C-alpha cells in the first residue's frame, strides 16, 4: 500500500537522523494523537526528508535555519544533534548560526549559539 | 585600515552574488544613510558572506530559508537570483522550498514557490 | 492506489472551498513544481481539510486566524472568499478579526479588516 | 459608569473561561501594573470575549490558533484548559492542532500537541 | 459618558499624529466595521497614546520598532510620517532603523530604510 | 587598529549596560565561538550601541520593544535590567509594555509584564 511506503520511508529517515532514545521520546505524540504521529512520519519524514535532490545534511541546514528564524528552540536541540549525526561539523553549525545573526538578529542567534554549545558538550 | 578591508571584502562578495543592476539598486540605501550602507557592505557582506567554513551556495541556502521563514519576500527575489548566480540549481531551490513547507507552513512556501517561478522564467 | 485517494479527496475539498477561477490560478504552482502541487492537493487539502471532527467553516476560522497572525495577507484574500463560500457570514468574519486584534495587535488586524472590506464588496 | 460595565463584563467572561486558581494567578499582573490589569479585564475580556456574534468556544478556536501560530506556549496552556471549560472536546482541539500543522509548520504544531497531551492528562 | 471620553481622547491623539488626509483614509475601516473603528479610536489611541508617562515621540519610537520587527510595512509608512509630525528627526529615525538591524536582522531593516527614504523625500 | 577600536567601544557600552555578573555569563558564548563573541562586542555593542544620535536609554526602549515583539523573553530579562541601569524608570518600562499590547497583542505583553515584575522585585 502506498501509505505504508510513505510511513516506512519516514521511519528510515528518522533512524538516520535521530538516536533510539530521541525517537522513543517523539512517540509521546502517538499517545495524544495517532493520526498526527502518522502525519509526522509519513509526511514530515517520508514525503520531505526522503526526497532526493538535497542530501540529509543540506536538509538539516535548512531545518536549523528555519528553527532559529522562528525561535523554535525546543526543536532546535533535537535537530542540532541530528545535524551532527548526518555529518555536519561543529564548525559548519557555528558558521550557520553566525550567518543567521545578520538575517534574524542577534537575540535569536545568541540563544541558538548557547544551545549549540550545550549539544557540542554532550558530544565530546 | 581594517575597516577598508572589511568594506572591500564585502564589495567582492556582492560582486559574486549580484548583477551590476541589482547592486546599483541597492545603493539607493546609501543616499538615505551612508552609515547604514557601510554596515550592510562591511558587516553583512564583508564580515558574514566573506567568511570561510561555508560556501556561497551553502550561505544562500541559509539566506533563502531564513527569508522564507520570516516572510521577507521582497529580499527573497534578489536572493533567489543570487542563489542561481552562485551555482544552486532550480531543482535544489524547488526542493528547499518544498522542505520549508513542513517547517513554516504552506502559505509562505506557496508564496515563495510563486516568486521562484517568476525568477526562473527570467533566467530562461 | 492510496495516493490517488488522497489527491482526489483534496480536489473535492478544493472544489467546495474555491471557485474554478481561483483553482485555475493556483495551478500556476504546478508548472513550477508538479511535486509541490501534488503535496498541496494531497496533504494540504486531502489529508487536512478532508478530515472529520471539524467542519469546513470551523477549518476556515482556524485558517483565517493563522494567516492574520503570521501576516500572510496574500493568502488571506483567497481564504476570506473561501470562508464565505463554506458558510461563514460577514458578521462572523468581522468578529474574528476584532477578536484577533487583542491577540496579534492592531496593525495586522487593521490590515486584515481592510482586505475583508474589499472581499465583501466583491460579493455584493 | 461605562468603564465599570466593561470591567464587570470582563470578570464574568473570565469566570466562564478560567478556574478560580487560574484567575488568582493572573492577578499577579495587578501588583506590577493595576492599569494594565484593568485593560486586560476591560478590553481583553470585557470588550472582546463578551461580544456576541461568536460563541466562547468559537473564540477559543481563534485564540488557540493565534497562540500556536505565534509560538506563545505559556498562554497556550491556560487557553487549552479554557477551551475544554467552554465545551471544546479533546478531539476538536487535536484536530485544530493537526490543521495548524499545514499553516504554521510542524515544529509549532508538535510543541502544541505535546502541551495539549499534558493538559488532557490533568483532566482525566 | 466614560466611553465618549475615551473616544474623544483618541480623536485628539490622532489629530496630533496624523494629517487630515491620513485620518480620512483610516475611516475606510469604519464602513467595514463601526465597532472596530470605535475600538481603534477608543482603545488604540484613547487608552494607549493618550496615557502619560511617555511622550508621543517616545511612543512613536516604540511603534516604529514594533512595526519593523513584525514586518508590518504598510503601517510603517503612516507611522514614519507620524513620527516626524510629533518631533522625531530624520537622524533619529535612521538611527532607530540601524539599531533595529542588530535585533531583527538586515532584511527588515533594509526594507524599513527604503520606506523611510520615500517618506523623507515627501517631506522635503 | 580599527577593529580594536570597535571592540573597545563595545566593551565600554557593555559596561554601562550590564553588571559584571551578567557580562561574565555572556562570555559563555566566547567558548563556543570566539569569532561570534567578537561580532557581538564589535558590531552589536561597538557599532550599534556606541553610535550617537540616540541615548542609551532610547536604545533600550528600542531593544525592549523589539524583544517583546519577537517573543525573545530570555534576552528580555537581561535588557530589562540594562534599561533600569541606564536610567529608564519602572513607570516608563511598564508604560512601554502597555503600549506594546496594542501592537503585538496581549499574550506577549502579559508575558513581558510578568518578567518585568520579577526584575523589579530584584531591584527593591
XYZ file of C-alpha atoms in Angstrom:
744
model
C 0.000 0.000 0.000
C 1.110 3.483 -0.888
C 0.710 4.906 2.618
C 2.792 2.160 4.159
C 5.611 3.050 1.787
C 5.458 6.676 2.879
C 5.443 5.637 6.559
C 8.304 3.207 6.081
C 10.387 5.796 4.232
C 9.732 8.196 7.112
C 10.854 5.650 9.719
C 14.065 5.028 7.750
C 14.814 8.781 7.536
C 14.179 9.151 11.276
C 16.606 6.298 12.001
C 19.330 8.139 10.118
C 18.620 11.416 11.875
C 17.795 10.525 15.475
C 19.015 8.158 18.188
C 16.728 5.425 19.528
C 16.259 7.474 22.693
C 15.109 10.562 20.802
C 12.723 8.530 18.660
C 11.212 6.971 21.773
C 10.648 10.451 23.195
C 8.959 11.582 19.984
C 6.490 8.722 20.224
C 4.845 10.506 23.158
C 2.877 12.314 20.445
C 1.468 8.969 19.292
C -0.450 8.608 22.556
C -2.053 12.038 22.202
C -2.929 11.598 18.526
C -2.051 8.501 16.483
C -3.200 10.338 13.333
C -0.813 13.217 13.945
C 2.016 10.772 14.583
C 1.278 9.139 11.250
C 1.442 12.534 9.519
C 4.731 13.439 11.172
C 6.282 10.179 9.990
C 4.608 9.827 6.569
C 4.575 13.454 5.506
C 7.303 15.147 7.583
C 9.938 12.460 7.248
C 8.562 10.227 4.484
C 7.470 12.847 1.939
C 10.036 15.535 2.813
C 13.311 14.139 4.211
C 13.217 11.055 1.953
C 13.106 13.052 -1.267
C 16.188 13.287 -3.446
C 17.810 16.498 -4.860
C 19.143 17.519 -1.438
C 21.262 15.476 0.969
C 20.260 14.944 4.603
C 22.996 17.343 5.699
C 21.679 20.021 3.316
C 18.188 19.370 4.694
C 19.452 19.897 8.234
C 20.991 23.232 7.192
C 17.509 24.267 6.066
C 15.856 22.873 9.178
C 18.271 24.533 11.620
C 17.928 27.873 9.838
C 14.139 27.749 9.871
C 14.026 26.770 13.551
C 16.404 29.595 14.540
C 14.459 32.117 12.454
C 11.136 31.200 14.069
C 12.638 30.875 17.546
C 11.684 27.185 17.892
C 14.441 26.404 20.368
C 12.929 23.199 21.755
C 13.089 21.565 18.326
C 16.478 23.160 17.687
C 18.115 20.935 20.333
C 16.957 17.757 18.637
C 17.960 18.936 15.175
C 21.388 20.213 16.247
C 22.101 16.627 17.308
C 20.562 15.315 14.075
C 22.766 17.690 12.070
C 25.862 16.253 13.746
C 24.530 12.717 13.183
C 24.216 13.197 9.416
C 27.661 14.732 9.051
C 27.594 18.485 9.586
C 30.646 19.581 11.579
C 30.590 21.814 14.650
C 32.443 24.406 12.616
C 29.716 24.419 9.945
C 26.947 24.681 12.536
C 28.668 27.594 14.268
C 29.102 29.244 10.886
C 25.413 28.750 10.098
C 24.427 30.473 13.347
C 26.825 33.362 12.684
C 25.357 33.798 9.193
C 21.857 33.777 10.707
C 22.764 36.673 13.025
C 22.620 39.019 10.036
C 19.269 37.671 8.912
C 17.322 37.171 12.140
C 19.134 39.483 14.550
C 21.449 38.751 17.451
C 18.933 37.720 20.146
C 17.893 34.522 18.368
C 21.435 33.829 17.119
C 22.887 34.197 20.622
C 20.256 31.870 22.068
C 20.959 29.321 19.304
C 24.716 29.501 19.915
C 24.198 28.865 23.622
C 22.126 25.758 22.858
C 24.678 24.606 20.284
C 27.350 24.855 22.986
C 25.317 22.522 25.211
C 24.825 19.979 22.428
C 28.505 20.103 21.461
C 29.472 19.418 25.093
C 27.316 16.280 25.141
C 29.141 15.023 22.054
C 32.640 15.281 23.500
C 42.941 50.335 7.504
C 40.991 47.425 8.944
C 37.576 48.847 8.072
C 38.545 49.313 4.439
C 39.436 45.627 4.273
C 36.009 44.677 5.606
C 34.330 47.004 3.107
C 36.405 45.707 0.203
C 35.698 42.095 1.130
C 32.008 42.976 1.221
C 32.105 44.562 -2.238
C 33.842 41.458 -3.628
C 31.189 39.159 -2.119
C 28.414 41.348 -3.539
C 30.003 41.169 -6.998
C 29.855 37.380 -6.868
C 26.249 37.361 -5.675
C 24.518 40.184 -7.541
C 24.437 41.687 -11.028
C 25.606 45.265 -11.611
C 21.969 46.302 -11.976
C 20.964 44.853 -8.619
C 23.961 46.421 -6.889
C 23.057 49.813 -8.354
C 19.538 49.413 -7.000
C 20.858 48.554 -3.536
C 22.864 51.763 -3.462
C 19.603 53.676 -3.055
C 20.116 52.979 0.647
C 23.397 54.910 0.536
C 21.515 58.144 -0.140
C 19.232 57.653 2.860
C 22.031 56.630 5.214
C 25.690 56.328 4.174
C 26.457 54.781 7.585
C 23.869 52.049 7.115
C 25.204 51.336 3.639
C 28.671 50.926 5.110
C 27.303 48.436 7.668
C 25.463 46.437 5.022
C 28.645 46.114 2.975
C 31.239 45.790 5.765
C 29.253 43.679 8.211
C 26.559 41.968 6.113
C 28.719 41.010 3.171
C 32.276 41.631 4.473
C 32.038 40.000 7.916
C 29.413 37.356 7.084
C 29.463 36.240 3.414
C 33.248 36.528 3.149
C 33.936 34.098 5.997
C 35.153 30.613 5.217
C 33.722 27.279 6.509
C 30.617 27.577 4.290
C 30.495 28.101 0.514
C 28.480 30.910 -1.047
C 25.901 28.394 -2.259
C 25.542 26.982 1.276
C 25.157 30.543 2.544
C 22.384 31.176 0.029
C 20.573 28.034 1.262
C 20.618 29.598 4.730
C 19.607 33.012 3.432
C 16.695 31.723 1.336
C 15.413 29.618 4.235
C 15.549 32.495 6.675
C 13.819 34.870 4.256
C 11.021 32.363 3.565
C 10.575 31.647 7.279
C 10.231 35.333 8.157
C 8.125 36.130 5.102
C 10.652 38.628 3.673
C 9.526 38.169 0.077
C 10.997 41.406 -1.290
C 14.507 40.275 -0.358
C 13.691 36.736 -1.470
C 13.540 37.839 -5.119
C 17.050 39.233 -5.044
C 18.474 36.213 -3.223
C 16.749 33.654 -5.467
C 18.685 35.232 -8.333
C 21.851 35.326 -6.218
C 21.392 31.634 -5.398
C 21.280 30.813 -9.104
C 24.308 33.071 -9.694
C 26.488 31.183 -7.196
C 25.519 27.787 -8.515
C 22.387 26.446 -6.867
C 20.185 24.701 -9.437
C 16.472 25.297 -9.954
C 15.877 21.777 -8.770
C 17.702 22.435 -5.486
C 15.816 25.685 -4.898
C 12.463 23.992 -5.526
C 13.489 21.246 -3.145
C 14.466 23.803 -0.494
C 11.020 25.420 -0.726
C 9.281 22.038 -0.516
C 11.320 21.174 2.596
C 10.381 24.542 4.101
C 6.665 23.769 3.703
C 6.915 21.340 6.607
C 8.731 23.846 8.788
C 6.980 27.142 8.084
C 3.625 26.002 6.716
C 2.174 26.072 3.224
C 1.178 29.765 2.920
C 4.775 31.037 2.965
C 6.061 28.075 0.917
C 3.414 28.610 -1.767
C 4.222 32.319 -1.962
C 7.943 31.515 -2.231
C 7.338 28.962 -4.986
C 5.355 31.508 -6.975
C 8.185 34.024 -6.741
C 10.732 31.334 -7.640
C 8.688 30.604 -10.771
C 8.970 34.258 -11.803
C 12.730 34.339 -11.245
C 13.219 31.067 -13.125
C 11.273 32.479 -16.092
C 13.612 35.467 -16.247
C 16.585 33.103 -16.436
C 15.368 31.123 -19.423
C -3.953 3.455 -5.089
C -3.792 5.172 -1.722
C -2.144 8.325 -3.062
C -4.819 8.804 -5.674
C -7.447 8.715 -2.921
C -5.621 11.440 -1.033
C -5.334 13.550 -4.218
C -8.984 13.033 -5.122
C -10.126 13.960 -1.622
C -8.003 17.101 -1.903
C -9.553 18.077 -5.232
C -13.041 17.617 -3.766
C -12.206 19.824 -0.768
C -10.778 22.485 -3.083
C -13.970 22.455 -5.157
C -16.010 23.203 -2.050
C -13.677 25.994 -0.955
C -12.623 27.797 -4.144
C -14.160 28.971 -7.423
C -12.982 27.500 -10.732
C -11.109 30.738 -11.402
C -9.183 30.588 -8.137
C -8.329 26.934 -8.665
C -7.003 27.720 -12.130
C -4.801 30.440 -10.656
C -3.438 28.028 -8.041
C -2.379 25.628 -10.753
C 0.395 28.062 -11.709
C 2.365 26.266 -8.981
C 2.019 23.011 -10.928
C 4.207 24.411 -13.708
C 6.986 25.376 -11.299
C 6.868 22.101 -9.368
C 4.422 19.267 -10.113
C 5.592 17.509 -6.926
C 4.772 20.521 -4.762
C 1.363 20.791 -6.419
C 0.712 17.172 -5.553
C 1.625 17.849 -1.914
C -0.619 20.900 -1.714
C -3.559 18.882 -3.004
C -2.866 15.514 -1.341
C -1.556 16.717 2.005
C -2.896 20.277 2.383
C -6.399 19.640 1.159
C -6.606 15.836 1.094
C -5.081 14.986 4.457
C -6.079 18.145 6.343
C -9.305 19.729 5.037
C -10.915 16.357 4.269
C -10.624 15.065 7.824
C -13.694 14.896 10.024
C -14.119 16.286 13.589
C -14.208 19.887 12.340
C -16.496 21.384 9.675
C -15.121 23.317 6.714
C -16.351 26.566 8.248
C -14.548 25.768 11.513
C -11.440 24.973 9.478
C -11.651 28.347 7.763
C -11.854 30.059 11.175
C -8.542 28.376 12.002
C -7.035 29.206 8.611
C -8.035 32.881 8.686
C -6.697 33.285 12.216
C -3.376 31.688 11.379
C -2.961 33.780 8.225
C -3.731 37.020 10.084
C -1.362 36.101 12.925
C 1.527 35.406 10.553
C 0.736 38.371 8.308
C 0.136 36.201 5.208
C -2.169 38.700 3.551
C -1.880 37.330 0.004
C -3.353 34.001 1.107
C -5.834 35.799 3.337
C -7.691 37.171 0.305
C -8.301 33.710 -1.118
C -9.369 32.259 2.217
C -11.695 35.152 3.086
C -13.596 34.248 -0.067
C -13.392 30.545 0.789
C -14.763 31.293 4.253
C -17.800 32.994 2.717
C -18.171 30.089 0.260
C -18.419 27.492 3.029
C -20.919 29.482 5.056
C -19.216 31.908 7.422
C -21.095 35.214 7.500
C -19.554 38.649 7.091
C -20.533 39.358 10.658
C -18.620 36.304 11.907
C -15.532 37.187 9.865
C -15.539 40.765 11.173
C -15.901 39.396 14.684
C -12.973 37.022 14.131
C -10.757 39.929 13.054
C -11.832 42.022 16.049
C -11.015 39.117 18.381
C -7.613 38.774 16.709
C -6.786 42.431 17.454
C -6.265 41.502 21.096
C -4.057 38.539 20.221
C -1.903 39.808 17.355
C -2.091 43.581 17.810
C -3.909 46.236 15.797
C -1.568 46.591 12.789
C -2.304 43.118 11.424
C -5.978 43.292 12.430
C -6.443 46.633 10.668
C -4.773 45.320 7.517
C -6.980 42.211 7.629
C -10.132 44.287 8.061
C -9.220 46.416 5.053
C -8.797 43.308 2.911
C -12.037 41.860 4.255
C -13.799 45.054 3.170
C -12.518 44.549 -0.388
C -13.654 40.920 -0.493
C -17.071 41.801 0.937
C -17.515 44.467 -1.763
C -16.872 41.892 -4.482
C -19.615 39.703 -3.015
C -22.332 42.343 -3.096
C -20.271 54.205 34.823
C -19.401 52.840 31.420
C -15.950 51.610 32.427
C -17.330 49.602 35.316
C -19.654 47.804 32.907
C -16.718 46.861 30.687
C -14.755 45.626 33.713
C -17.697 43.660 35.075
C -18.357 42.041 31.700
C -14.682 41.095 31.583
C -14.807 39.487 35.027
C -17.890 37.479 34.022
C -16.170 36.227 30.845
C -13.084 35.264 32.831
C -15.249 33.314 35.289
C -16.654 31.259 32.422
C -13.224 30.627 30.929
C -10.879 30.110 33.877
C -10.871 28.366 37.253
C -10.555 30.401 40.450
C -6.953 29.217 40.760
C -6.002 30.445 37.291
C -7.685 33.793 37.872
C -5.783 34.213 41.129
C -2.533 33.543 39.264
C -3.407 36.112 36.623
C -3.872 38.756 39.298
C -0.097 38.784 39.806
C -0.132 41.297 36.954
C -2.293 43.606 39.058
C 0.585 44.115 41.513
C 3.006 45.100 38.733
C 0.556 47.399 36.974
C -3.031 47.980 38.150
C -3.689 49.928 34.919
C -2.599 47.011 32.740
C -4.752 44.643 34.777
C -7.719 46.913 34.158
C -7.024 46.841 30.398
C -6.731 43.060 30.336
C -10.092 42.694 32.058
C -11.986 45.610 30.471
C -10.620 45.418 26.953
C -9.324 41.850 26.564
C -12.204 40.079 28.230
C -14.858 42.819 28.519
C -14.673 44.316 25.022
C -13.573 41.186 23.124
C -14.777 37.935 24.742
C -18.085 39.451 25.859
C -19.157 40.476 22.358
C -21.825 38.491 20.567
C -21.650 37.003 17.003
C -19.217 34.283 18.091
C -19.613 31.802 20.940
C -16.962 31.378 23.627
C -15.938 28.047 22.100
C -15.504 29.689 18.677
C -13.464 32.427 20.359
C -11.218 29.796 21.938
C -10.656 28.219 18.489
C -9.381 31.622 17.346
C -7.313 32.146 20.491
C -5.668 28.713 20.377
C -4.822 29.128 16.691
C -3.286 32.548 17.197
C -1.233 31.379 20.178
C 0.091 28.346 18.290
C 0.912 30.469 15.229
C 2.893 32.991 17.278
C 4.531 30.344 19.450
C 3.014 31.717 22.690
C 3.129 28.395 24.502
C 2.877 29.777 28.044
C -0.523 31.277 27.283
C -1.464 28.182 25.294
C -1.595 26.068 28.458
C -4.130 28.337 30.103
C -6.288 28.590 26.988
C -6.242 24.841 26.273
C -7.868 24.417 29.677
C -10.241 27.316 28.955
C -11.184 25.691 25.643
C -12.148 22.495 27.473
C -14.034 24.549 30.077
C -16.256 26.225 27.482
C -17.059 22.987 25.694
C -14.488 22.176 23.025
C -13.733 18.442 23.036
C -10.277 16.876 23.094
C -10.969 15.552 19.622
C -11.695 19.059 18.300
C -8.574 20.503 19.920
C -6.393 17.723 18.455
C -7.979 18.378 15.079
C -7.276 22.113 15.377
C -3.595 21.418 16.050
C -3.385 18.990 13.114
C -4.959 21.616 10.840
C -2.439 24.186 12.108
C 0.476 21.939 11.094
C -0.196 22.808 7.457
C -0.372 26.527 8.200
C 2.416 27.113 10.725
C 4.681 24.123 10.159
C 5.315 21.015 12.235
C 7.662 22.410 14.917
C 4.993 24.626 16.499
C 2.245 22.032 15.946
C 4.296 19.286 17.604
C 5.053 21.509 20.579
C 1.363 22.411 20.873
C 0.317 18.757 20.721
C 2.763 17.884 23.494
C 1.291 20.608 25.721
C -2.248 19.510 24.841
C -1.322 15.989 25.982
C -0.284 17.368 29.380
C -3.487 19.356 29.802
C -5.638 16.386 28.739
C -3.906 14.209 31.350
C -4.788 16.692 34.091
C -8.453 16.488 33.066
C -8.753 12.724 33.351
C -20.171 59.096 29.449
C -16.919 57.279 30.060
C -16.743 55.768 26.562
C -17.177 59.124 24.912
C -14.208 60.418 26.895
C -12.072 57.539 25.659
C -13.207 58.150 22.075
C -12.603 61.888 22.305
C -9.136 61.381 23.777
C -8.400 59.021 20.887
C -9.527 61.546 18.293
C -7.313 64.212 19.888
C -4.288 61.888 19.828
C -4.955 61.031 16.189
C -5.096 64.726 15.314
C -1.638 65.221 16.779
C -0.230 62.187 14.971
C -1.847 62.156 11.539
C -2.814 64.623 8.802
C -6.462 65.125 7.857
C -5.855 63.117 4.686
C -4.463 60.127 6.567
C -7.312 60.206 9.073
C -9.838 60.245 6.233
C -8.147 57.188 4.748
C -8.282 55.373 8.079
C -12.022 55.908 8.261
C -12.449 53.345 5.476
C -12.396 50.829 8.334
C -15.494 52.487 9.799
C -17.563 51.356 6.806
C -16.471 47.725 7.192
C -16.971 47.651 10.960
C -18.112 50.651 13.016
C -17.393 48.655 16.198
C -13.798 48.026 15.172
C -13.358 51.682 14.309
C -14.580 52.585 17.777
C -12.027 50.201 19.317
C -9.176 51.614 17.242
C -10.025 55.136 18.373
C -11.090 54.465 21.965
C -8.607 51.750 22.879
C -5.703 52.171 20.423
C -5.475 55.929 20.551
C -7.648 56.830 23.553
C -6.424 54.268 26.093
C -2.854 53.879 24.801
C -1.499 57.012 23.092
C -3.326 59.363 25.468
C -1.703 57.928 28.605
C 1.009 59.880 30.370
C 4.489 58.601 31.433
C 5.752 58.540 27.826
C 5.707 61.372 25.289
C 4.181 60.949 21.832
C 7.661 60.866 20.295
C 8.721 58.101 22.700
C 5.526 56.240 21.801
C 6.390 56.520 18.110
C 9.852 55.047 18.806
C 8.067 52.034 20.301
C 5.539 51.864 17.474
C 8.139 52.092 14.685
C 10.286 49.422 16.341
C 7.382 47.030 16.766
C 6.214 47.531 13.175
C 9.714 46.910 11.792
C 10.169 43.832 13.978
C 6.887 42.285 12.826
C 7.365 43.339 9.195
C 4.210 45.494 9.141
C 5.450 47.780 6.388
C 2.057 49.162 5.342
C 1.519 50.631 8.795
C 5.167 51.687 8.946
C 4.622 54.307 6.240
C 1.875 56.023 8.197
C 3.814 55.945 11.461
C 7.077 57.191 9.913
C 5.145 60.301 8.937
C 3.512 60.435 12.374
C 6.949 60.164 13.992
C 8.112 63.225 12.024
C 4.871 65.038 12.910
C 5.410 64.647 16.668
C 9.026 65.749 16.543
C 11.371 62.847 15.856
C 14.128 63.935 13.462
C 15.189 62.084 10.317
C 18.507 61.431 12.006
C 16.806 59.763 14.975
C 14.596 57.625 12.739
C 17.591 56.476 10.677
C 19.402 55.667 13.902
C 16.417 53.655 15.156
C 16.417 51.567 11.974
C 20.173 50.991 12.202
C 19.779 49.860 15.819
C 16.972 47.509 14.752
C 19.282 45.815 12.214
C 21.077 44.088 15.080
C 17.819 42.963 16.677
C 15.652 41.918 13.727
C 18.220 41.247 11.019
C 19.128 43.196 7.887
C 16.238 42.200 5.571
C 13.588 44.015 7.608
C 15.931 46.907 8.437
C 16.834 47.420 4.766
C 13.168 47.393 3.765
C 12.363 49.896 6.532
C 15.199 52.189 5.465
C 13.944 52.169 1.876
C 10.465 53.182 3.029
C 11.935 55.844 5.314
C 13.756 57.280 2.306
C 10.448 57.614 0.456
C 8.743 59.321 3.385
C 11.686 61.702 3.890
C 11.527 62.678 0.207
C 7.853 63.619 0.567
C 8.756 65.919 3.460
C 11.359 67.936 1.608
C 43.891 49.075 14.645
C 40.352 49.853 13.561
C 38.873 46.581 14.802
C 40.306 47.035 18.269
C 38.580 50.412 18.470
C 35.270 48.804 17.606
C 35.829 46.063 20.200
C 36.871 48.531 22.869
C 33.876 50.752 22.201
C 31.690 47.647 22.517
C 33.215 46.686 25.862
C 32.638 50.216 27.168
C 28.986 50.141 26.101
C 28.520 46.742 27.741
C 29.995 48.075 30.988
C 27.410 50.834 31.048
C 24.568 48.436 30.303
C 25.337 45.258 32.231
C 26.688 44.225 35.639
C 29.963 42.334 35.909
C 27.979 39.165 36.658
C 25.866 39.465 33.516
C 28.930 40.149 31.373
C 30.644 37.079 32.787
C 27.595 34.995 31.868
C 27.606 36.376 28.336
C 31.198 35.259 27.878
C 29.993 31.648 27.770
C 29.459 32.354 24.063
C 33.183 33.066 23.706
C 33.983 29.411 24.453
C 31.602 28.150 21.768
C 32.735 30.646 19.140
C 35.380 33.333 19.752
C 34.537 34.836 16.347
C 30.857 35.223 17.246
C 31.818 36.786 20.576
C 33.948 39.299 18.700
C 30.977 40.165 16.445
C 28.620 40.594 19.390
C 31.029 43.010 21.048
C 32.410 44.825 17.974
C 29.255 45.011 15.883
C 26.378 44.630 18.377
C 27.727 46.904 21.072
C 30.610 48.697 19.328
C 28.955 49.631 16.032
C 25.365 49.940 17.297
C 25.128 50.982 20.972
C 28.172 53.263 20.752
C 26.744 55.422 17.965
C 25.456 58.891 18.745
C 22.032 60.383 17.772
C 20.203 58.246 20.334
C 20.919 57.927 24.066
C 21.447 54.548 25.730
C 18.020 54.817 27.358
C 16.398 55.487 23.968
C 18.303 52.492 22.593
C 16.944 50.317 25.381
C 13.389 51.430 24.530
C 14.022 50.124 21.007
C 15.668 46.934 22.254
C 12.901 46.100 24.751
C 10.216 46.719 22.139
C 11.906 44.524 19.558
C 12.460 41.704 22.056
C 8.816 41.798 23.206
C 7.568 41.872 19.608
C 9.621 38.837 18.619
C 8.935 36.993 21.865
C 12.622 36.835 22.855
C 11.908 36.603 26.563
C 15.295 35.197 27.605
C 17.053 38.304 26.306
C 14.267 40.490 27.670
C 15.300 39.732 31.264
C 18.836 40.972 30.689
C 17.709 44.098 28.856
C 15.018 44.996 31.403
C 17.830 45.209 33.940
C 20.010 47.113 31.450
C 17.149 49.560 30.861
C 16.972 50.279 34.602
C 20.775 50.585 34.719
C 20.854 53.324 32.063
C 18.078 55.324 33.654
C 14.665 54.190 32.442
C 12.184 54.170 35.335
C 9.870 51.311 36.261
C 6.980 53.540 35.322
C 8.377 54.088 31.815
C 9.031 50.372 31.309
C 5.507 49.472 32.413
C 4.183 52.122 30.048
C 6.263 50.704 27.180
C 4.788 47.230 27.754
C 1.241 48.637 27.907
C 1.835 50.477 24.617
C 3.158 47.253 23.084
C -0.080 45.425 23.961
C -1.833 47.292 21.160
C 0.915 46.493 18.671
C 1.860 42.895 19.438
C -1.242 41.628 21.235
C -1.849 40.779 24.869
C -0.142 37.365 25.122
C 3.369 38.745 24.600
C 2.625 41.909 26.607
C 1.323 39.885 29.559
C 4.375 37.639 29.497
C 6.658 40.696 29.335
C 4.865 42.350 32.273
C 5.285 39.202 34.358
C 9.019 39.171 33.680
C 9.259 42.912 34.386
C 7.634 42.261 37.765
C 10.363 39.737 38.588
C 13.149 42.114 37.579
C 11.584 44.990 39.537
C 11.426 42.789 42.654
C 15.148 42.062 42.408
C 15.845 45.803 42.322
C 13.989 46.639 45.526
